[in-house]
PDB file of C-alpha atoms in Angstrom:
ATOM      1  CA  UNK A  73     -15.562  14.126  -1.464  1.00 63.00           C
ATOM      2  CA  UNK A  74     -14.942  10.530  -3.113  1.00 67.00           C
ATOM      3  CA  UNK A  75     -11.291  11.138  -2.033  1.00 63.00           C
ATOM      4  CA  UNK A  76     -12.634  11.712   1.446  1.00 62.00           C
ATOM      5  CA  UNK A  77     -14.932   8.540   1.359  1.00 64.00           C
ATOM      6  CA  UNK A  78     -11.891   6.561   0.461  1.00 64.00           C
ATOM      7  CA  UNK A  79      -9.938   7.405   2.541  1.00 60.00           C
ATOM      8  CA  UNK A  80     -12.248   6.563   5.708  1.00 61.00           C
ATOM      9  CA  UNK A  81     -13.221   3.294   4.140  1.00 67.00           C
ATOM     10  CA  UNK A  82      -9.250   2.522   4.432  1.00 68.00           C
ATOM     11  CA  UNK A  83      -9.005   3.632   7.857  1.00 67.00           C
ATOM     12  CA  UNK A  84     -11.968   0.507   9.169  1.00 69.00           C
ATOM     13  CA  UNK A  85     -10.286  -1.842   7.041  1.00 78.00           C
ATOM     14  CA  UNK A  86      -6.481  -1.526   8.381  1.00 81.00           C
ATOM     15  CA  UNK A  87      -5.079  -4.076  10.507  1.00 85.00           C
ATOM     16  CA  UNK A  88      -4.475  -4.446  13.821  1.00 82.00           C
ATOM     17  CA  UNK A  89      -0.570  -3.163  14.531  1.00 79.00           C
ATOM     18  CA  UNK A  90       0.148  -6.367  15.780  1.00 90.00           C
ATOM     19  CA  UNK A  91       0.052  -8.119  12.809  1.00 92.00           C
ATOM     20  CA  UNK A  92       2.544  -6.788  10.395  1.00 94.00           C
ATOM     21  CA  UNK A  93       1.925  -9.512   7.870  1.00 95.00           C
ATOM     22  CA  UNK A  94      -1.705  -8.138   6.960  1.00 92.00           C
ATOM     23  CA  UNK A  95      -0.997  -4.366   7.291  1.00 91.00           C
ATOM     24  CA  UNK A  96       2.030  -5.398   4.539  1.00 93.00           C
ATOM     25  CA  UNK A  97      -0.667  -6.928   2.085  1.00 92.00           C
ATOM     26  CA  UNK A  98      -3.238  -4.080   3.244  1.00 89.00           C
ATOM     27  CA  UNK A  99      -0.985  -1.353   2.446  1.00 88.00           C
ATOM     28  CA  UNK A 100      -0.296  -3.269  -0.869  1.00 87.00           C
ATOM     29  CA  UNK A 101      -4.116  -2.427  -1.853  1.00 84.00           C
ATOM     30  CA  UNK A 102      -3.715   1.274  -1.020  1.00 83.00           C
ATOM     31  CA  UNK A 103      -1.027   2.088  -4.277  1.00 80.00           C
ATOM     32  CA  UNK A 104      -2.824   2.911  -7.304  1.00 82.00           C
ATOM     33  CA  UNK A 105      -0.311   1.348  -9.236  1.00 85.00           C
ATOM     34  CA  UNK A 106      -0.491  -0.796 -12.306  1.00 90.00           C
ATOM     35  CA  UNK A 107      -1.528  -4.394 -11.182  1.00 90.00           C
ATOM     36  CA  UNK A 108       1.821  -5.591 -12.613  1.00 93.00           C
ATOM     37  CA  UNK A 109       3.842  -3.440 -10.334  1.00 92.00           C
ATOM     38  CA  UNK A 110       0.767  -4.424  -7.520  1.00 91.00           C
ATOM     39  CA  UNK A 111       1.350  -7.850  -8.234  1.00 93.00           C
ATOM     40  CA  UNK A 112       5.125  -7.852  -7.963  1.00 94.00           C
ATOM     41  CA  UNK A 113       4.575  -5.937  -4.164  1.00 94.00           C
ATOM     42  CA  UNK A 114       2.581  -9.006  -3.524  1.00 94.00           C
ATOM     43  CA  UNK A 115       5.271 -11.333  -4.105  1.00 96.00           C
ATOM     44  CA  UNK A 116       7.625 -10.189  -2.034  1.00 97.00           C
ATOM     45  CA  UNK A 117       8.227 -12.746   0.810  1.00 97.00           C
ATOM     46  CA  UNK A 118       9.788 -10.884   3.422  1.00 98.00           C
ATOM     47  CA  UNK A 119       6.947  -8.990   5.351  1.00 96.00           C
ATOM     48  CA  UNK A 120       9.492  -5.733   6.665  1.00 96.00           C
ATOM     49  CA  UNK A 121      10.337  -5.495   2.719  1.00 97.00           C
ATOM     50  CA  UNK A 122       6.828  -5.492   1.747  1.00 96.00           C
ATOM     51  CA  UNK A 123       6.220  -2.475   4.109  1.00 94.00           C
ATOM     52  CA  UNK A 124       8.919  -0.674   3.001  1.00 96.00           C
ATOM     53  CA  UNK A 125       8.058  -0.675  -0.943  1.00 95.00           C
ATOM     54  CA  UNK A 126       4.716  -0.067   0.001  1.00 92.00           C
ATOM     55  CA  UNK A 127       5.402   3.218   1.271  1.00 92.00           C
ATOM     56  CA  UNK A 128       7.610   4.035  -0.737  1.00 92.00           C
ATOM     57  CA  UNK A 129       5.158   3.871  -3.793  1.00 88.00           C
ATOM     58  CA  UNK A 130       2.934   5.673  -1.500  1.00 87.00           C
ATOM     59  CA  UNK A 131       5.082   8.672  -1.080  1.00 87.00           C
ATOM     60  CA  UNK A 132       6.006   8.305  -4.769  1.00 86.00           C
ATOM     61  CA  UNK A 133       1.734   8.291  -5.445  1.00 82.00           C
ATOM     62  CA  UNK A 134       1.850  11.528  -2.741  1.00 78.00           C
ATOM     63  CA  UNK A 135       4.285  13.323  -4.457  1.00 80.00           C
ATOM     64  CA  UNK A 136       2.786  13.078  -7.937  1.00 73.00           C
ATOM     65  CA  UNK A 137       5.640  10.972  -9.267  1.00 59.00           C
ATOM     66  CA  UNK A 138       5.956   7.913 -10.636  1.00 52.00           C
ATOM     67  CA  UNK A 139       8.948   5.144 -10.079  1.00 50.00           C
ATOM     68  CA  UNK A 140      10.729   3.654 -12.752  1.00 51.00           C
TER      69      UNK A 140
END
């Protein structure tokens, strides 16, 4: 149920689709990560980059994996 809760509070608090920037540091927040690994997401500069680790620590998260 708490799983459930979370996920809906995500869905209000995404970003518009036109504004990749914020849906980049938005889907940051989503990984349960350690906050160094957070942090370093963060840093990236490059907005399509961002996205792109994002989900792939996402999928990582989803398949019960971790990266190194």
């Amino acid at each position: 149920r708490r799983r459930l809760e979370k996920l809906l509070n995500v869905e209000v608090m995404m970003p518009p689709s036109q504004d990749p920037e914020r849906f980049s540091f938005w889907l940051a927040t989503l990984s349960d990560r350690r906050p160094s690994e957070r942090l370093e997401l963060l840093r990236i500069r490059d907005t399509r980059e961002r996205i792109r680790r994002g989900l792939i620590f996402l999928r990582a998260e989803e398949q019960g994996c971790r990266l190194q």
